[in-house]
PDB file of C-alpha atoms and ligand atoms in Angstrom:
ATOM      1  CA  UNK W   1     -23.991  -9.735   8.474  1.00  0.00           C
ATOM      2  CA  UNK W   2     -21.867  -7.041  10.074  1.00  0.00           C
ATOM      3  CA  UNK W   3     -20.477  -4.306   8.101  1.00  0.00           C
ATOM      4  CA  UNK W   4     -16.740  -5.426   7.924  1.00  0.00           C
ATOM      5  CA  UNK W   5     -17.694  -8.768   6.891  1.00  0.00           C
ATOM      6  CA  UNK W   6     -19.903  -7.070   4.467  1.00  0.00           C
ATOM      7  CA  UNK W   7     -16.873  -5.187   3.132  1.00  0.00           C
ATOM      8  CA  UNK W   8     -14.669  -8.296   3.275  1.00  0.00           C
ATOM      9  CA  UNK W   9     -17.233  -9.733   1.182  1.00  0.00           C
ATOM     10  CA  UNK W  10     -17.583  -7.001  -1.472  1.00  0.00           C
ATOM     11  CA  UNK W  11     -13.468  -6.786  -1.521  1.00  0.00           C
ATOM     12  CA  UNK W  12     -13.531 -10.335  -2.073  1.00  0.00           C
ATOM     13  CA  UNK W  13     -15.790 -10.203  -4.924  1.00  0.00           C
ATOM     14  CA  UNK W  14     -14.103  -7.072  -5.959  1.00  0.00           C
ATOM     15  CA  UNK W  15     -10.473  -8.885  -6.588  1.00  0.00           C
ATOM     16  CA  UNK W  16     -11.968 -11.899  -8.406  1.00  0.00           C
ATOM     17  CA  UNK W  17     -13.274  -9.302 -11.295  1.00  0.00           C
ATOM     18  CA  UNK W  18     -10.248  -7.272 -11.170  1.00  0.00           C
ATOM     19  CA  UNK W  19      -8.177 -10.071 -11.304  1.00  0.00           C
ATOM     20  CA  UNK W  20      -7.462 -10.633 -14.732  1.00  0.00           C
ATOM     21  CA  UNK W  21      -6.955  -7.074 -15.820  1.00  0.00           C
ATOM     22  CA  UNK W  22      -4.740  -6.218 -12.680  1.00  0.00           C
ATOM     23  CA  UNK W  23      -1.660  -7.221 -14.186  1.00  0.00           C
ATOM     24  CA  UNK W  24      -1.877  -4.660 -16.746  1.00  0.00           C
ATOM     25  CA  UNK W  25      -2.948  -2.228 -14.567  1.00  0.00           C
ATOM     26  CA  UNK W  26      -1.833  -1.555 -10.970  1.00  0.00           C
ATOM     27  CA  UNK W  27       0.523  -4.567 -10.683  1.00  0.00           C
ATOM     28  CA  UNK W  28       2.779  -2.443 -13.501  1.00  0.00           C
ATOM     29  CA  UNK W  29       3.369  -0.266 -10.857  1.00  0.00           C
ATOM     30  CA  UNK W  30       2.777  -2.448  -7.955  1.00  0.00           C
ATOM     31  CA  UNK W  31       5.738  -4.501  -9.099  1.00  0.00           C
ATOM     32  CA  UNK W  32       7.641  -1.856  -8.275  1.00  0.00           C
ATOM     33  CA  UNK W  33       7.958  -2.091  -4.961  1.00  0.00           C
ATOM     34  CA  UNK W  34       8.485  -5.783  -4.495  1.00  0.00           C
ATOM     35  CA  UNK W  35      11.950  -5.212  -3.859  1.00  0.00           C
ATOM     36  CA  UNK W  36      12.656  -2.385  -1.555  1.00  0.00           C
ATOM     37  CA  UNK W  37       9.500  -4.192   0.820  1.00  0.00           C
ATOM     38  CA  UNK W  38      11.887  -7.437   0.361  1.00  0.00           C
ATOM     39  CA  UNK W  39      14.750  -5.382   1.277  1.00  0.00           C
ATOM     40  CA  UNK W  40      13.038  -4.295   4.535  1.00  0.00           C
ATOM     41  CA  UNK W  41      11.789  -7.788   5.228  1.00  0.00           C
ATOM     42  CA  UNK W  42      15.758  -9.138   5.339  1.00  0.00           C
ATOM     43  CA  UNK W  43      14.991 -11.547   2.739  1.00  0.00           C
ATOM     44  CA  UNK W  44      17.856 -13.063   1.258  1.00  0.00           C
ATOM     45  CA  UNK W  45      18.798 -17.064   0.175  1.00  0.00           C
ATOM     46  CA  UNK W  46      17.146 -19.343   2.471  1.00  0.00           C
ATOM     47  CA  UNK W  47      14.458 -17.019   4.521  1.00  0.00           C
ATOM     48  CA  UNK W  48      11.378 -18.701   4.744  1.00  0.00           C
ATOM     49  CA  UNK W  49       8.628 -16.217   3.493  1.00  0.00           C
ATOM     50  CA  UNK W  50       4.772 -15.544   3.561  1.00  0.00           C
ATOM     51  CA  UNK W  51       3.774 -13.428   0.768  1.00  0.00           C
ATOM     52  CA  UNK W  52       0.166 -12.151   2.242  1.00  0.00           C
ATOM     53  CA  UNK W  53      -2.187 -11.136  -0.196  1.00  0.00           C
ATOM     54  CA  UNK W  54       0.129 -12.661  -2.842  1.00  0.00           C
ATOM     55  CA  UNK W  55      -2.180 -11.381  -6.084  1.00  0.00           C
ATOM     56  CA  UNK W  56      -0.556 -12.329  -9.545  1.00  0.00           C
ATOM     57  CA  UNK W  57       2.952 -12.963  -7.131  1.00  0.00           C
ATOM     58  CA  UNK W  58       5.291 -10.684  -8.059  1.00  0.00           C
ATOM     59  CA  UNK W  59       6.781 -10.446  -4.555  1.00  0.00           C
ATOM     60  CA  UNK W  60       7.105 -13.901  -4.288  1.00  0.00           C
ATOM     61  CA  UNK W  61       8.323 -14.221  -7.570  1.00  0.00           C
ATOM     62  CA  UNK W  62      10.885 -11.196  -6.625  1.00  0.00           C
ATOM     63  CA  UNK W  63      11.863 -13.418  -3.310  1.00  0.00           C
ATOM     64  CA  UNK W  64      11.948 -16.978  -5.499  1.00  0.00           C
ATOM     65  CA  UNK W  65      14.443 -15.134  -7.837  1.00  0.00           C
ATOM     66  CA  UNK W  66      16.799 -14.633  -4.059  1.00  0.00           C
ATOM     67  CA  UNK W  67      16.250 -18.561  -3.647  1.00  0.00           C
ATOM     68  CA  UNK W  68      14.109 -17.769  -0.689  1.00  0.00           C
ATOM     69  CA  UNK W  69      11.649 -20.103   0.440  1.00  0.00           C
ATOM     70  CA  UNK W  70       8.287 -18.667  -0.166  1.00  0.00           C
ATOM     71  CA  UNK W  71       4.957 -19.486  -0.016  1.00  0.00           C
ATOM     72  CA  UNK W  72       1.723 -17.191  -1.448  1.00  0.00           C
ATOM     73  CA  UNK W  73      -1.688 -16.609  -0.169  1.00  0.00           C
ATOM     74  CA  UNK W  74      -4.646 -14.892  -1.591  1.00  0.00           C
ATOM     75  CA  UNK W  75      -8.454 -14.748  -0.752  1.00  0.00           C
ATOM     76  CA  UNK W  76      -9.480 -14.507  -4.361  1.00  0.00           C
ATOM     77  CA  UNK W  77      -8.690 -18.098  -6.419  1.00  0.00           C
ATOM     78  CA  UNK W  78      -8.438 -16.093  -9.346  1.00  0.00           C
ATOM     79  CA  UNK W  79      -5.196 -14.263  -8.117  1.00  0.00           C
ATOM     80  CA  UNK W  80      -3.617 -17.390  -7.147  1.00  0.00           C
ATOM     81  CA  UNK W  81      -4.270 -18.875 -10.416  1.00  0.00           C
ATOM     82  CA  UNK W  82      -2.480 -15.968 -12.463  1.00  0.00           C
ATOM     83  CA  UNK W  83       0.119 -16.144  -9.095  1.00  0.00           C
ATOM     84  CA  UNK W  84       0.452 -20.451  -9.919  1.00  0.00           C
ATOM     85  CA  UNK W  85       0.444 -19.694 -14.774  1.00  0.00           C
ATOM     86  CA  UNK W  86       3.485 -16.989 -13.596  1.00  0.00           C
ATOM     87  CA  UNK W  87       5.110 -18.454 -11.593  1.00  0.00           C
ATOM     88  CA  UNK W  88       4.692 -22.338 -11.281  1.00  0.00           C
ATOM     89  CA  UNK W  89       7.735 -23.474  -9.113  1.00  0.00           C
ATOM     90  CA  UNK W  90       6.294 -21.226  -6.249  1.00  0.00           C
ATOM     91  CA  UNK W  91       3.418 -22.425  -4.410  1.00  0.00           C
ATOM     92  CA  UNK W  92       0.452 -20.559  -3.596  1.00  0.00           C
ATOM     93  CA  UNK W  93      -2.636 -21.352  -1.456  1.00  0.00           C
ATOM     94  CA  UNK W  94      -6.107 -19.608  -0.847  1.00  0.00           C
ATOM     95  CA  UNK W  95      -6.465 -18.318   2.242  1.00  0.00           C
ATOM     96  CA  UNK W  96      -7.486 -15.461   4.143  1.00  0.00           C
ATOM     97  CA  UNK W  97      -5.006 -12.580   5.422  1.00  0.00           C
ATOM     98  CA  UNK W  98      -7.289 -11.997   8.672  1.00  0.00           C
ATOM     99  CA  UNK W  99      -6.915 -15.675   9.560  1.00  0.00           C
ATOM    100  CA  UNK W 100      -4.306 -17.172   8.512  1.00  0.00           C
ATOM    101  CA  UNK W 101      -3.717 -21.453   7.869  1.00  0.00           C
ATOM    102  CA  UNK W 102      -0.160 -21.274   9.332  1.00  0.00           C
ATOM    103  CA  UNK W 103       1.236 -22.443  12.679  1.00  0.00           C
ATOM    104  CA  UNK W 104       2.856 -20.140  14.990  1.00  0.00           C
ATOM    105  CA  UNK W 105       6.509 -19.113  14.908  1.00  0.00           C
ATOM    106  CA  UNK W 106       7.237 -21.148  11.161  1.00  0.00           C
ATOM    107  CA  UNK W 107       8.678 -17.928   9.018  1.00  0.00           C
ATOM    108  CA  UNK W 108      11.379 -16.036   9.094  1.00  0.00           C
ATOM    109  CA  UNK W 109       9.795 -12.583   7.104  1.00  0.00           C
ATOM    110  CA  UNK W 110       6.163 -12.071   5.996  1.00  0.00           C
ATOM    111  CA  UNK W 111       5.395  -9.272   3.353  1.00  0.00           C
ATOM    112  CA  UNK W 112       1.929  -8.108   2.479  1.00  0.00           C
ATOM    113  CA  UNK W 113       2.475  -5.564  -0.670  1.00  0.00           C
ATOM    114  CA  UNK W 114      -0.692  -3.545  -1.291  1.00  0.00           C
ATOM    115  CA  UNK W 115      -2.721  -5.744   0.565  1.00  0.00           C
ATOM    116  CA  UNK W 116      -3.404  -3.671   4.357  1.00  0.00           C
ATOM    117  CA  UNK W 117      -5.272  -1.296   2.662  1.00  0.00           C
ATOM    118  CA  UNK W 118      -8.066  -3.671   1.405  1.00  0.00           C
ATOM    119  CA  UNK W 119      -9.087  -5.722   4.438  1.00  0.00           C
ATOM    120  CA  UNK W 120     -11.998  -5.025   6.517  1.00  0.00           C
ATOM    121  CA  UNK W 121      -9.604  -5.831  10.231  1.00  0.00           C
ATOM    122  CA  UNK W 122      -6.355  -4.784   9.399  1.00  0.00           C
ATOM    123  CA  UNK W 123      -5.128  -4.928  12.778  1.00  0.00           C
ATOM    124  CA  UNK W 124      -6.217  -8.750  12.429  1.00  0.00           C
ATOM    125  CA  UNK W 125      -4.289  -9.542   9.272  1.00  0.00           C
ATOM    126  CA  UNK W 126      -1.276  -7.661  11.404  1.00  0.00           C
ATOM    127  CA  UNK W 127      -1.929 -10.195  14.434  1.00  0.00           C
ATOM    128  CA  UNK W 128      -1.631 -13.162  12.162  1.00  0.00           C
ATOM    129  CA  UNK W 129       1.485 -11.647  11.130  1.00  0.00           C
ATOM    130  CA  UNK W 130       2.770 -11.615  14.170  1.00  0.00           C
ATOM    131  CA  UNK W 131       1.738 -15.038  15.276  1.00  0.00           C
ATOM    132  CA  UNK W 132       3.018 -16.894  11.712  1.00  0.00           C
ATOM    133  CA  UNK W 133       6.744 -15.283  12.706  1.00  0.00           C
ATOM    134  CA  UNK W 134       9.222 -16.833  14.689  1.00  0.00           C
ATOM    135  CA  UNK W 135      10.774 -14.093  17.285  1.00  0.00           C
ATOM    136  CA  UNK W 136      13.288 -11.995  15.476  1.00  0.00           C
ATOM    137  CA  UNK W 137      11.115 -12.875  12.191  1.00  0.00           C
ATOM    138  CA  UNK W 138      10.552  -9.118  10.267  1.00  0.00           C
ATOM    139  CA  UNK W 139       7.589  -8.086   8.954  1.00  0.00           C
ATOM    140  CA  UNK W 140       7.144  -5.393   6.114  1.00  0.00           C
ATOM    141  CA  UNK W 141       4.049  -3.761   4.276  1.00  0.00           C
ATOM    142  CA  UNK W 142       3.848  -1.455   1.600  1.00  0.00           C
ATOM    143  CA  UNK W 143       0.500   1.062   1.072  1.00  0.00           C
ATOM    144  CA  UNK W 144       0.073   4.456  -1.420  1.00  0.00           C
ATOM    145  CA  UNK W 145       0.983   7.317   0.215  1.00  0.00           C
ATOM    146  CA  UNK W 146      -1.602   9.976   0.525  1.00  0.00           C
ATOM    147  CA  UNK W 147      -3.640  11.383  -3.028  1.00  0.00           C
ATOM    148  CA  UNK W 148      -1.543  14.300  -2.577  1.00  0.00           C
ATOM    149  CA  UNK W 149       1.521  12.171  -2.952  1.00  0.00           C
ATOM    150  CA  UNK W 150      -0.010   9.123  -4.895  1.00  0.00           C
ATOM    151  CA  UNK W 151      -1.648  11.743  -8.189  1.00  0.00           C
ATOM    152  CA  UNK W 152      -3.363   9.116 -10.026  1.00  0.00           C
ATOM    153  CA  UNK W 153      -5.500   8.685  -6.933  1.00  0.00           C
ATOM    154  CA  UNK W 154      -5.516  12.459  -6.221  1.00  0.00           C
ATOM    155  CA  UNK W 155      -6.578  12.818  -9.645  1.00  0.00           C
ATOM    156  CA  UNK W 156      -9.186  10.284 -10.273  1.00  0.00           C
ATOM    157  CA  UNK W 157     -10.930  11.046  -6.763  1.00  0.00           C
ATOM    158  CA  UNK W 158     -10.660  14.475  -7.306  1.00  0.00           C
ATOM    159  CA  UNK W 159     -12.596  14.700 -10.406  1.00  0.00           C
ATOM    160  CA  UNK W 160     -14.955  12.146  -9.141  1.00  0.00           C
ATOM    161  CA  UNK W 161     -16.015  14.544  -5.821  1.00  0.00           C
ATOM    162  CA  UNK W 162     -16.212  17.232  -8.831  1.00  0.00           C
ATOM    163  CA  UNK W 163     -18.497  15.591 -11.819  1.00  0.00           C
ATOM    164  CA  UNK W 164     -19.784  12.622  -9.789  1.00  0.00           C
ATOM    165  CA  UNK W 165     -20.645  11.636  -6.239  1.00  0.00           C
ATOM    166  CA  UNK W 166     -18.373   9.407  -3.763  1.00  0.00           C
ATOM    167  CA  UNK W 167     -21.772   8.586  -1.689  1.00  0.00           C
ATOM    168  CA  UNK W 168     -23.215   5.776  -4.067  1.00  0.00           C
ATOM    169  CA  UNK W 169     -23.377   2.758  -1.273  1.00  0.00           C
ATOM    170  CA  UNK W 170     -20.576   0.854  -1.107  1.00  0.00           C
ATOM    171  CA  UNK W 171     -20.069  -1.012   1.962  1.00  0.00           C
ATOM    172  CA  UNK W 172     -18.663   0.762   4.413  1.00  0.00           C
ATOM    173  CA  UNK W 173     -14.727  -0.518   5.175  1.00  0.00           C
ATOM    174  CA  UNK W 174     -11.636   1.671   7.206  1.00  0.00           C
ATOM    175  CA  UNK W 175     -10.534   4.391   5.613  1.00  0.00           C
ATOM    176  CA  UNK W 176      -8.133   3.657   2.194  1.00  0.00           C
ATOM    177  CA  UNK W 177      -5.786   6.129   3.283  1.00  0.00           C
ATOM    178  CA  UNK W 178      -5.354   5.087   7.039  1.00  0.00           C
ATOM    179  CA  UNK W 179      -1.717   3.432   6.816  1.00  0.00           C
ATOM    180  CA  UNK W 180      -0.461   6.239   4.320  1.00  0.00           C
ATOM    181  CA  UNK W 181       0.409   8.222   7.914  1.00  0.00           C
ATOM    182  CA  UNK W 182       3.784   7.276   8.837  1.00  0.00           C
ATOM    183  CA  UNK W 183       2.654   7.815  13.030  1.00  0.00           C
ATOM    184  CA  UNK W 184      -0.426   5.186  12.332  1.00  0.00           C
ATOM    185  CA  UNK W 185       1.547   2.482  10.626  1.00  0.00           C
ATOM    186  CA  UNK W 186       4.026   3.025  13.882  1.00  0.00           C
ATOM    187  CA  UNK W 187       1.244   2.828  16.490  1.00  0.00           C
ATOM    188  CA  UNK W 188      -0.594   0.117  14.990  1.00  0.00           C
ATOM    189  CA  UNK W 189       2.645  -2.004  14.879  1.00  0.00           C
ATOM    190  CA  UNK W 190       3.697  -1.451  18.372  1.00  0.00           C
ATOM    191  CA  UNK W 191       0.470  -2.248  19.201  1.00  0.00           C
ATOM    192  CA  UNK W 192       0.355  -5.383  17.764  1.00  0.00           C
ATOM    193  CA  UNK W 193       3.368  -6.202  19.974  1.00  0.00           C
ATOM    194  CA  UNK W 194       6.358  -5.637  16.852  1.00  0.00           C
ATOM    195  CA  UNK W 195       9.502  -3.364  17.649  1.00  0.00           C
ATOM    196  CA  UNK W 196      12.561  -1.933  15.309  1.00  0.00           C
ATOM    197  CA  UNK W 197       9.542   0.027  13.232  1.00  0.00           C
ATOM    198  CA  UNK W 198      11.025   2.011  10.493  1.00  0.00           C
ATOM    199  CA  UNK W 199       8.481   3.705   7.946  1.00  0.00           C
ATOM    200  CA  UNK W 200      10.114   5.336   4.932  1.00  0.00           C
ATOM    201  CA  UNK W 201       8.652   6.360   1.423  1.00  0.00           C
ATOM    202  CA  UNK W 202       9.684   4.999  -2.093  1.00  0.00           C
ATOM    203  CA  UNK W 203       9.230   8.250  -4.524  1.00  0.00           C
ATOM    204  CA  UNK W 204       7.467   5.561  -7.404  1.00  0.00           C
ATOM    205  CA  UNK W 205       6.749   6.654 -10.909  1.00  0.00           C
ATOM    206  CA  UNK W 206       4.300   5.336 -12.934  1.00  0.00           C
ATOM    207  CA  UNK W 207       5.116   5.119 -16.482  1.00  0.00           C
ATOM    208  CA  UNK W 208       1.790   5.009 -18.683  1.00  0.00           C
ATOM    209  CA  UNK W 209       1.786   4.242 -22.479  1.00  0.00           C
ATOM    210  CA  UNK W 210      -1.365   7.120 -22.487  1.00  0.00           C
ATOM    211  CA  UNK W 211      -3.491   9.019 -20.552  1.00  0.00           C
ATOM    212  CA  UNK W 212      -6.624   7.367 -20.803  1.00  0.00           C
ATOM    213  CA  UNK W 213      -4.255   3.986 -18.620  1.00  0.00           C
ATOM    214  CA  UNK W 214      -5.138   5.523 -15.073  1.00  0.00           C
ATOM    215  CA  UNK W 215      -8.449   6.093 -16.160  1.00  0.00           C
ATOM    216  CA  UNK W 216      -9.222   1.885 -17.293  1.00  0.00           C
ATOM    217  CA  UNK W 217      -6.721   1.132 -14.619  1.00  0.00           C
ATOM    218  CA  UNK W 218      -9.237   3.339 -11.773  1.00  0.00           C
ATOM    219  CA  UNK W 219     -12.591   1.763 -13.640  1.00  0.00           C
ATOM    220  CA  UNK W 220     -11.223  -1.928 -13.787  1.00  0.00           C
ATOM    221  CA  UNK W 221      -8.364  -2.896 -11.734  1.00  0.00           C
ATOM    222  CA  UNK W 222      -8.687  -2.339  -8.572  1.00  0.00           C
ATOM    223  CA  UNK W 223     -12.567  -2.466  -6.050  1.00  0.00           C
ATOM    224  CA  UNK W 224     -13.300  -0.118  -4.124  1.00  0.00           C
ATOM    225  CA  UNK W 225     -12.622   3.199  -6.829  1.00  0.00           C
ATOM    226  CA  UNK W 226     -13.832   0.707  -9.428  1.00  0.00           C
ATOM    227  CA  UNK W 227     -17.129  -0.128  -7.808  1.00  0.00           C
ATOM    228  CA  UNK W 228     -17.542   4.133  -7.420  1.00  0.00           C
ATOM    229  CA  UNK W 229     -16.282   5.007 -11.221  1.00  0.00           C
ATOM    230  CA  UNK W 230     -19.091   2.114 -12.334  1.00  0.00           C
ATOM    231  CA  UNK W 231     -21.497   3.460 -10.103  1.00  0.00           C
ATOM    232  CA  UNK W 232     -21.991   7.177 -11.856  1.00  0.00           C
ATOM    233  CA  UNK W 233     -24.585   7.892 -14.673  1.00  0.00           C
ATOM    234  CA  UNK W 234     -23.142   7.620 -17.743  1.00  0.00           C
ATOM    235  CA  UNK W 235     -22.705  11.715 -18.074  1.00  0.00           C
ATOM    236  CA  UNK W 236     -21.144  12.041 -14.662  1.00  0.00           C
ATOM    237  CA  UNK W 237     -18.414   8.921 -15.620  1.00  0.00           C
ATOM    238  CA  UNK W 238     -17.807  10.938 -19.025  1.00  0.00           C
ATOM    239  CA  UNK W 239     -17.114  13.797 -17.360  1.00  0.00           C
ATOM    240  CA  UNK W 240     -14.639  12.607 -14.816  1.00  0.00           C
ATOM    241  CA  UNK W 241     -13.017  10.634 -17.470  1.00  0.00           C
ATOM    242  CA  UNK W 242     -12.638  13.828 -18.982  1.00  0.00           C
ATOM    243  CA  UNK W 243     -11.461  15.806 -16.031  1.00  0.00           C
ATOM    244  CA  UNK W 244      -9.062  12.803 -15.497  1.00  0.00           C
ATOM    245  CA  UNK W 245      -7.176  13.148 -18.772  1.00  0.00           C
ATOM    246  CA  UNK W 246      -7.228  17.029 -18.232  1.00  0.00           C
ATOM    247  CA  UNK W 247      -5.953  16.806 -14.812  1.00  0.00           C
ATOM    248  CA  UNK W 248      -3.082  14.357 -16.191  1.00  0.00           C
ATOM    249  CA  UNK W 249      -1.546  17.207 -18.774  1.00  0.00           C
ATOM    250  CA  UNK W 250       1.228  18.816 -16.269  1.00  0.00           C
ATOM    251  CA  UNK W 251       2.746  15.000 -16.572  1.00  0.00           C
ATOM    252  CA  UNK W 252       2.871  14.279 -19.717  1.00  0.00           C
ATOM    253  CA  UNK W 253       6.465  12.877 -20.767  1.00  0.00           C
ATOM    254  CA  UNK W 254       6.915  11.867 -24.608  1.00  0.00           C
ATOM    255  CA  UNK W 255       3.808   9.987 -25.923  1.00  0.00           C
ATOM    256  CA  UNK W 256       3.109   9.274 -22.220  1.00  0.00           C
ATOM    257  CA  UNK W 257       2.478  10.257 -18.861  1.00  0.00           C
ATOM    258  CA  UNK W 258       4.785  10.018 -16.527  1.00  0.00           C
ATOM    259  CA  UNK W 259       2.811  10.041 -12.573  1.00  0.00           C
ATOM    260  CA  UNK W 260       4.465  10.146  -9.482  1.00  0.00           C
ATOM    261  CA  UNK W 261       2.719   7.350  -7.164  1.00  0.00           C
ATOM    262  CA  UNK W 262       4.761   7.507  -3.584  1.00  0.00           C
ATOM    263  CA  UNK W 263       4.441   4.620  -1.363  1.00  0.00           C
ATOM    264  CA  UNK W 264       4.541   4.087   2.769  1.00  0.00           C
ATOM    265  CA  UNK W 265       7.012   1.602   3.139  1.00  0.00           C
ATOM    266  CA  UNK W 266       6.637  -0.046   6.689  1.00  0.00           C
ATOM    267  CA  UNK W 267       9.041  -2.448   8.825  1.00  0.00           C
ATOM    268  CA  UNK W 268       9.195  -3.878  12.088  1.00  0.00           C
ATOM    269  CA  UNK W 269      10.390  -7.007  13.754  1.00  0.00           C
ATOM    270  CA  UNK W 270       8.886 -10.290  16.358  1.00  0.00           C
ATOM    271  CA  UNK W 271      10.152  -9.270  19.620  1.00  0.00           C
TER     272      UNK W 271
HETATM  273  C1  SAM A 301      -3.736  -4.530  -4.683  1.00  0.00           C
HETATM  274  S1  SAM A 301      -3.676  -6.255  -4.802  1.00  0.00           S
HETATM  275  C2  SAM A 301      -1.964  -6.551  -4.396  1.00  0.00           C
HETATM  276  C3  SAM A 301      -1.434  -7.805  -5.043  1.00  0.00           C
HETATM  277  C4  SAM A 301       0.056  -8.039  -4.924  1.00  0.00           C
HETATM  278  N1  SAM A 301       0.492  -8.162  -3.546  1.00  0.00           N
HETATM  279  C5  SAM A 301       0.871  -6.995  -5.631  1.00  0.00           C
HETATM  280  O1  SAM A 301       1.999  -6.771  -5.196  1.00  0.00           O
HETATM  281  O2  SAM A 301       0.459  -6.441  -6.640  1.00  0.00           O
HETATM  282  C6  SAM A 301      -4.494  -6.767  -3.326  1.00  0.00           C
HETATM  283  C7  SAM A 301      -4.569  -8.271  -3.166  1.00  0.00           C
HETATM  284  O3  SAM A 301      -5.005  -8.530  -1.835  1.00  0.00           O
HETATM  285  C8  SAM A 301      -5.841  -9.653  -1.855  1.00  0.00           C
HETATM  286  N2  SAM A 301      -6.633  -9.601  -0.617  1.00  0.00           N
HETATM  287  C9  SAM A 301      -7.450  -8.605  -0.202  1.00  0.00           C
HETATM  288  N3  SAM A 301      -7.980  -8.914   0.988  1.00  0.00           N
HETATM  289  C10 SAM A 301      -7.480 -10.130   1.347  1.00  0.00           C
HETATM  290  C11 SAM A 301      -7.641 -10.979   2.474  1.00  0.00           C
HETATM  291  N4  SAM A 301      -8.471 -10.662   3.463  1.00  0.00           N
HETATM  292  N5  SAM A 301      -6.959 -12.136   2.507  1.00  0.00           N
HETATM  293  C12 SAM A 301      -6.152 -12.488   1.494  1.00  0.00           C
HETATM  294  N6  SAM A 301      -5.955 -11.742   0.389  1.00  0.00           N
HETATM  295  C13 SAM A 301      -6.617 -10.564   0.325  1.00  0.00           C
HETATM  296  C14 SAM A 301      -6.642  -9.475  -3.134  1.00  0.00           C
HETATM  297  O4  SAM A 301      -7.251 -10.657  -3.563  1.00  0.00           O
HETATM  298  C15 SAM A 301      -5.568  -8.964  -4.086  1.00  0.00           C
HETATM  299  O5  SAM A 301      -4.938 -10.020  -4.752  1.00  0.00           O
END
């Protein structure tokens, strides 16, 4: 098996565990964004709409909710049946964001929130993009900005390089923080053959209920930090856990923590 397959496989495997404790983790602040990346997509009453990499489908449900026509796909049947118990008037299918079940030129805007940052061939799932659109169509993606910008990753990865180790034999996939570069998203667009790119950042804050959130959120709801947190000995994961909730102190806001989580908004249109 090649190593990107290899990846695709462990991400795969990844989102089916995560998927029932995403939505009270990351998709609280993943939500978020669902309508500025709509906003950037043009969608309004009528578009027809691919919602890549759907998850629980709060995008779609965000687009559904401007009488859009939308349709959701996932890779993990887990996600698409939270996607179908939230939202049952939408319809969502399985199906993979690298190679898409579509005919050419049949939507008017595709969206992929949080999803480019997961897949083993990225420029791929972009490709299929491209191909699904009719000319004119827009296309839109949303990805965390870099840990410097995006804290709770800062944080968490931070204190793992510092307690734990980051080498404990994942698969090997492209870089998590490729697209957070406002030049690369550009570049790998017009390479793709899309034009009109704009790439602009939404200043998101996460609102947690208590410290220890980003912590369960880093250990359960997402892959590939997940698979690393449950990967430590037990003294290294207490000890980043520890450094975590430390690290988290200059945000505290009332009983909670309030984290600022910036995102790479990106936008470009079918020639
Ligand atoms: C971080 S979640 C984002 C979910 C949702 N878009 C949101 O706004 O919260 C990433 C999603 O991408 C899906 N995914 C990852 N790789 C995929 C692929 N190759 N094809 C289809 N879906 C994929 C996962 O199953 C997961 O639901």
């Amino acid at each position: 098996m090649s190593s990107w397959n290899a990846f695709h496989d462990f991400e795969q495997a990844g989102w089916q565990r995560a998927a029932s404790s995403y939505s009270n983790t990351f998709g609280t602040l993943t939500v978020l964004a669902a309508g500025p990346l709509l906003d950037a997509a043009g969608v309004g009453a009528g578009t027809r709409l691919l919602d890549v990499a759907s998850g629980p489908g709060y995008v779609a449900g965000a687009a559904a909710a401007r009488r859009a026509a939308v349709v959701g796909v996932d890779f993990s049947s887990l996600m698409v049946d939270e996607a179908r118990r939230r939202y049952p008037q939408i319809e969502f299918v399985e199906g993979d964001a690298e190679a898409l079940a579509f005919d050419a030129d049949q939507f008017d805007a595709v969206v992929m929130n949080f999803g480019l940052l997961h897949l083993a061939r990225p420029e791929a799932a972009i490709a299929e993009a491209y191909r699904v659109l009719r000319p004119g169509g827009r296309y839109g993606f949303t990805v965390w900005a870099g840990p410097d910008e995006a804290i709770g990753f800062g944080v968490v990865l931070r204190a793992m390089e510092t307690y734990g180790s980051t080498n404990v034999g994942l698969p090997d996939g492209p870089p998590f923080f490729r697209f957070s570069d406002a030049d690369e998203c550009r570049a790998t667009l017009e390479r793709a053959g899309f034009t009109n790119v704009a790439v602009r950042k939404l200043p998101l804050v996460w609102r947690l209920r208590s410290s220890d959130e980003l912590f369960e959120a880093a250990l359960h709801g997402g892959v590939r930090t997940s698979a690393a947190l449950q990967a430590q000995t037990p003294q290294a994961l207490e000890a980043i856990h520890r450094a975590v909730l430390t690290e988290l102190g200059p945000y505290a806001e009332g009983d909670g923590v309030a984290l600022p989580m910036a995102v790479v908004l990106a936008a470009a249109e079918k020639r």
